[in-house]
Short mmCIF file of C-alpha atoms in Angstrom, two decimals:
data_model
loop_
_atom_site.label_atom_id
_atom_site.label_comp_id
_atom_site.label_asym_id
_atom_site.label_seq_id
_atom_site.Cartn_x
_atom_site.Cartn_y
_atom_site.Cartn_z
CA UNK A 469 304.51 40.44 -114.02
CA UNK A 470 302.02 42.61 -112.33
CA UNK A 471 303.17 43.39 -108.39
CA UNK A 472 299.78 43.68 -106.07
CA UNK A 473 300.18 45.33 -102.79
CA UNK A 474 297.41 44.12 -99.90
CA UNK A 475 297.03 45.77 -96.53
CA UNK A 476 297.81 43.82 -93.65
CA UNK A 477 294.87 43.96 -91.20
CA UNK A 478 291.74 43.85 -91.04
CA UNK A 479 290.96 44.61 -94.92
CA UNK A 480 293.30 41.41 -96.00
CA UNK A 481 290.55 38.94 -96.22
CA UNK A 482 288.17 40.70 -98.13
CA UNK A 483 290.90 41.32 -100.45
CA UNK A 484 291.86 38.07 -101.16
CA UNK A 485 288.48 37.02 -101.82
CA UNK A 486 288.10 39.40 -104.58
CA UNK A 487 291.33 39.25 -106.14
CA UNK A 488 290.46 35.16 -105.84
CA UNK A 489 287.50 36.01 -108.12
CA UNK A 490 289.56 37.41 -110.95
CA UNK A 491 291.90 34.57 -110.82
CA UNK A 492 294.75 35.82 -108.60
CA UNK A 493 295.29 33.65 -105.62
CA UNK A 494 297.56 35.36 -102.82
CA UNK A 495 295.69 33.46 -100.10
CA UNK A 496 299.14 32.10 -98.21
CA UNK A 497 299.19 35.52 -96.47
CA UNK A 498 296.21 33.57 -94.74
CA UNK A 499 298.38 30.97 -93.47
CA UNK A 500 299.44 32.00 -89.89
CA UNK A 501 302.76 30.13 -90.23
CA UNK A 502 304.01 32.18 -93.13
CA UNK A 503 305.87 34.78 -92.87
CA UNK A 504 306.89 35.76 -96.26
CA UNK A 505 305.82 39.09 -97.08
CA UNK A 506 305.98 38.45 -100.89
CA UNK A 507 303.96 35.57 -102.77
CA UNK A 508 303.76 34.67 -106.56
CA UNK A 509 300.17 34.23 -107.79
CA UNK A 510 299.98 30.38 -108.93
CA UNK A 511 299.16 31.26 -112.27
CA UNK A 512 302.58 33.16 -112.68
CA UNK A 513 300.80 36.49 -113.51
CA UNK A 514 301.24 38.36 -110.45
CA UNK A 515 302.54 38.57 -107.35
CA UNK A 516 301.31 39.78 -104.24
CA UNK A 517 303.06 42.42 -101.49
CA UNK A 518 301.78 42.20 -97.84
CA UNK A 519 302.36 45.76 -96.21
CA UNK A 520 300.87 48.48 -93.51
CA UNK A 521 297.95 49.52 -94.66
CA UNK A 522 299.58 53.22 -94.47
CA UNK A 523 302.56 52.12 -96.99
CA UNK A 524 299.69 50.58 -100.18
CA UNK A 525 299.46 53.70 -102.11
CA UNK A 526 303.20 54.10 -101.21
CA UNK A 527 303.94 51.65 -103.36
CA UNK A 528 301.48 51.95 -105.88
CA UNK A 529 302.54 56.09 -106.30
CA UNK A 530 306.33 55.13 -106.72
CA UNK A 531 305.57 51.97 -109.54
CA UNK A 532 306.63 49.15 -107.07
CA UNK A 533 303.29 47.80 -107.16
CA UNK A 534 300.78 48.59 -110.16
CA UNK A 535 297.54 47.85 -108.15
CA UNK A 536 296.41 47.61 -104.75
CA UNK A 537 293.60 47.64 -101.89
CA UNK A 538 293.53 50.53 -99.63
CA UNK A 539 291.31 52.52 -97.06
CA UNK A 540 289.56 55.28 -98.38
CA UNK A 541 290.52 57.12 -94.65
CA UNK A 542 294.36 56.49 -95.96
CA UNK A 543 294.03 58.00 -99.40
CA UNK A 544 292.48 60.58 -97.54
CA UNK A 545 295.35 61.42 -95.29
CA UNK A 546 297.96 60.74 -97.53
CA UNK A 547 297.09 62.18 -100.92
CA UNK A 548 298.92 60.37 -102.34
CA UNK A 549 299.34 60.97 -106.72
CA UNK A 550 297.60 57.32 -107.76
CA UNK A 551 294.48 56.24 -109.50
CA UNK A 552 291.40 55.00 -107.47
CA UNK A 553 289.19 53.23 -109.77
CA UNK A 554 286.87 51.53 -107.63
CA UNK A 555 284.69 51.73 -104.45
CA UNK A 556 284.93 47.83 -103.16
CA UNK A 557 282.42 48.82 -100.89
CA UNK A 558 283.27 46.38 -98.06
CA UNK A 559 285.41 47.95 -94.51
CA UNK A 560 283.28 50.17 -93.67
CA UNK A 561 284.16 52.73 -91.12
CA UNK A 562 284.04 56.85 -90.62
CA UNK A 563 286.21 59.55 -89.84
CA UNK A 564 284.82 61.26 -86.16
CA UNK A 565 285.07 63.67 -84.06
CA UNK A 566 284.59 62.39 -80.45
CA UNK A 567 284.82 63.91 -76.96
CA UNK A 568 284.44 62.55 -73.26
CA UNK A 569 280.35 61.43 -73.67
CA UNK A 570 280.15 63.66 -69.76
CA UNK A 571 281.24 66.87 -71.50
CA UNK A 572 279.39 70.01 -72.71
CA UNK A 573 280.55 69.33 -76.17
CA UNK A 574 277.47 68.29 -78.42
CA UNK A 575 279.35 69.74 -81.39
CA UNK A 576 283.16 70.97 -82.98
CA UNK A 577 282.05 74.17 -82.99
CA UNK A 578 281.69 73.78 -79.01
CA UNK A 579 285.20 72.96 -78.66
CA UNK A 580 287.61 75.83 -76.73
CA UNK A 581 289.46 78.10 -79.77
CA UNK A 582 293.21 76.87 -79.05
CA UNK A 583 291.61 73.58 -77.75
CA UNK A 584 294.31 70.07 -78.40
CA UNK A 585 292.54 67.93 -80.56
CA UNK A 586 294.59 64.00 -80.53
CA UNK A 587 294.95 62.10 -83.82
CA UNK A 588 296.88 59.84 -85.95
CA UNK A 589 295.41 61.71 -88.82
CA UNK A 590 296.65 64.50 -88.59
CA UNK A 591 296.49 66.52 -92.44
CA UNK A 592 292.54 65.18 -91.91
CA UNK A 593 291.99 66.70 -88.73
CA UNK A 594 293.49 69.74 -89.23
CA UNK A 595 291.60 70.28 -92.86
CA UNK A 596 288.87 69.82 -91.11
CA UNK A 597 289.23 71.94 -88.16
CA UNK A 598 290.77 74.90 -90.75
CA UNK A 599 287.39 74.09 -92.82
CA UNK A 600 285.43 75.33 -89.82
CA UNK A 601 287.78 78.18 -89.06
CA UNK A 602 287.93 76.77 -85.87
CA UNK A 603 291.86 77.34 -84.53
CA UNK A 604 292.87 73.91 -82.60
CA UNK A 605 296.17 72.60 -81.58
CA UNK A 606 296.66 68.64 -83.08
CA UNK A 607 298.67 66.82 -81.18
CA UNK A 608 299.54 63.97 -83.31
CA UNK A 609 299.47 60.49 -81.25
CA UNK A 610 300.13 57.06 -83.14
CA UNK A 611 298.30 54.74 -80.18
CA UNK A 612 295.63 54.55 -78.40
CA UNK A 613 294.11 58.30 -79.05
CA UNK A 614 291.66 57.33 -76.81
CA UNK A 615 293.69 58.35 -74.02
CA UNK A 616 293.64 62.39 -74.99
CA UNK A 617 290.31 63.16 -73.42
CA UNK A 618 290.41 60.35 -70.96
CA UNK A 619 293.71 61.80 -69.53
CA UNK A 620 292.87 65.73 -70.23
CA UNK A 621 295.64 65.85 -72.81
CA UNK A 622 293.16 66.94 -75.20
CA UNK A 623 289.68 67.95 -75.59
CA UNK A 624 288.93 65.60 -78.07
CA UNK A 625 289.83 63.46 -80.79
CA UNK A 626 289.58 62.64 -84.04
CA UNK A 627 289.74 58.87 -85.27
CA UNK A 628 288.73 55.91 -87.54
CA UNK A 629 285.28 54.31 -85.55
CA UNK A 630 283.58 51.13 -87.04
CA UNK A 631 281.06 49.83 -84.81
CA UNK A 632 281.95 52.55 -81.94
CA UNK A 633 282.38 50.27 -79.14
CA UNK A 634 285.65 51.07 -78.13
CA UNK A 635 284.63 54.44 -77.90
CA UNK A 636 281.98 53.79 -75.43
CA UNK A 637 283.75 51.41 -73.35
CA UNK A 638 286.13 54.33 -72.64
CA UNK A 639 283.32 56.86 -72.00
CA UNK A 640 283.50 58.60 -75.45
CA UNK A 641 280.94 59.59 -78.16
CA UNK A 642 280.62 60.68 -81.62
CA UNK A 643 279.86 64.63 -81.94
CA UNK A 644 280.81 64.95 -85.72
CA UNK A 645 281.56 62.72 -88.70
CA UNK A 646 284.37 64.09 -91.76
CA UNK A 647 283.08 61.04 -93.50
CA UNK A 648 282.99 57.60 -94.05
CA UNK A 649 285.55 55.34 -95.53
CA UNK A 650 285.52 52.06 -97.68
CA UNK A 651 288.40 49.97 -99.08
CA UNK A 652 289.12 51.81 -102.83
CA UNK A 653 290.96 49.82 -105.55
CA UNK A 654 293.96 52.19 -106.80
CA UNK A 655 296.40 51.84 -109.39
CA UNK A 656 299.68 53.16 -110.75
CA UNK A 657 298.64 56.31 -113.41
CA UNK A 658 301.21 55.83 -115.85
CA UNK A 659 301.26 51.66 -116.05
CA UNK A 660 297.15 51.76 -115.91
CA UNK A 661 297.50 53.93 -119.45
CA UNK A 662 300.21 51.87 -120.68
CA UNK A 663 297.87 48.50 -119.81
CA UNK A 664 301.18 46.66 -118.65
CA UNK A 665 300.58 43.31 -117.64
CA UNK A 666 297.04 43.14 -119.06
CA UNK A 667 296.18 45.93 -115.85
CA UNK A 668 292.98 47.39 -117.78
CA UNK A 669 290.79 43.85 -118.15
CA UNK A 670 292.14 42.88 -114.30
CA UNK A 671 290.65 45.91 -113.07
CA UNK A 672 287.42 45.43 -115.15
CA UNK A 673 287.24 41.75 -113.73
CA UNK A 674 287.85 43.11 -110.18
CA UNK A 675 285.26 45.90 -110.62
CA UNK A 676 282.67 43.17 -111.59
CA UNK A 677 283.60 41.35 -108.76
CA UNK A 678 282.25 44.11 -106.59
#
């Protein structure tokens, strides 16, 4: 039986939907009273794993899952060693670089050498900051990063922005993007070759989907 993991959040819906359309139904994580975190598929070919969106490739890269639906921003962060086979093209968002919208900063490169840049993605920012041989301390912060500039801890930030609202409301803007991120489908190397559990013609079902 093939073992599906689907990120909790905002990306869940979407996912169902597509899985739904090559004949895997894991739609009771919909159901607001359940509270199992594992489902069977109906058909008895699958079941489904509901988990942070953080822990998908987790699970995929250590074989308890042979497939899943992940952020392209997560892959990104993580590295982690799995296969991702398909751009699903919906969850759109982008990696920034954002600063209080009143300061001088119009770019990274304006930022203070030494400077505290705040993120929860941490291995990203600081790629990118090495990438511009820009020294910069990165204070990692796991909730509202917002905060950093707002409360001087840090110059600025760098964070997952979709529509960019919250960043206004807080008196932020954009200066930079690393890029932009879409759910990716991404499978387990190893059981991919091996086909197990018919993996090969799901993932050719899912990709037409798409």
């Amino acid at each position: 039986m093939l073992t599906v993991a689907l990120p909790k959040g905002e990306l869940l819906k979407n996912s169902i939907r597509l899985l739904q359309s090559a004949g895997l139904d894991f739609s009771g994580f919909l159901d607001s009273g359940n509270r199992q975190l594992q489902i069977p598929d109906a058909s008895g070919q699958a079941k489904g794993l509901l988990v942070r969106a953080q822990d998908v490739p987790v699970y995929v890269e250590y074989g308890q899952a042979q497939l899943g639906i992940v952020g392209y921003d997560v892959l990104q962060e993580k590295k982690p060693q799995v296969a991702q086979l398909v751009d699903l093209q919906f969850g759109y968002c982008r990696m920034s670089v954002a600063v209080k919208a009143a300061s001088s900063y119009k770019s990274p490169l304006d930022l203070p050498a030494h400077g505290r840049v705040a993120s929860k993605y941490v291995n990203c920012a600081r790629e990118y900051f090495q990438s511009l041989d820009l020294p910069i301390e990165i204070v990692p912060l796991y909730g509202s990063v917002e905060l950093g500039p707002i409360t001087g801890m840090s110059e600025a930030i760098v964070d997952i922005v979709s529509t960019g609202k919250t960043l206004r409301e807080n008196g932020l803007a954009e200066i930079a993007t690393l890029y932009e991120s879409t759910a990716r489908l991404i499978v387990h190397p190893l059981s991919y070759r091996l086909n197990m559990g018919d993996l090969q013609n799901l993932v050719e079902q899912l990709r037409v989907g798409v």
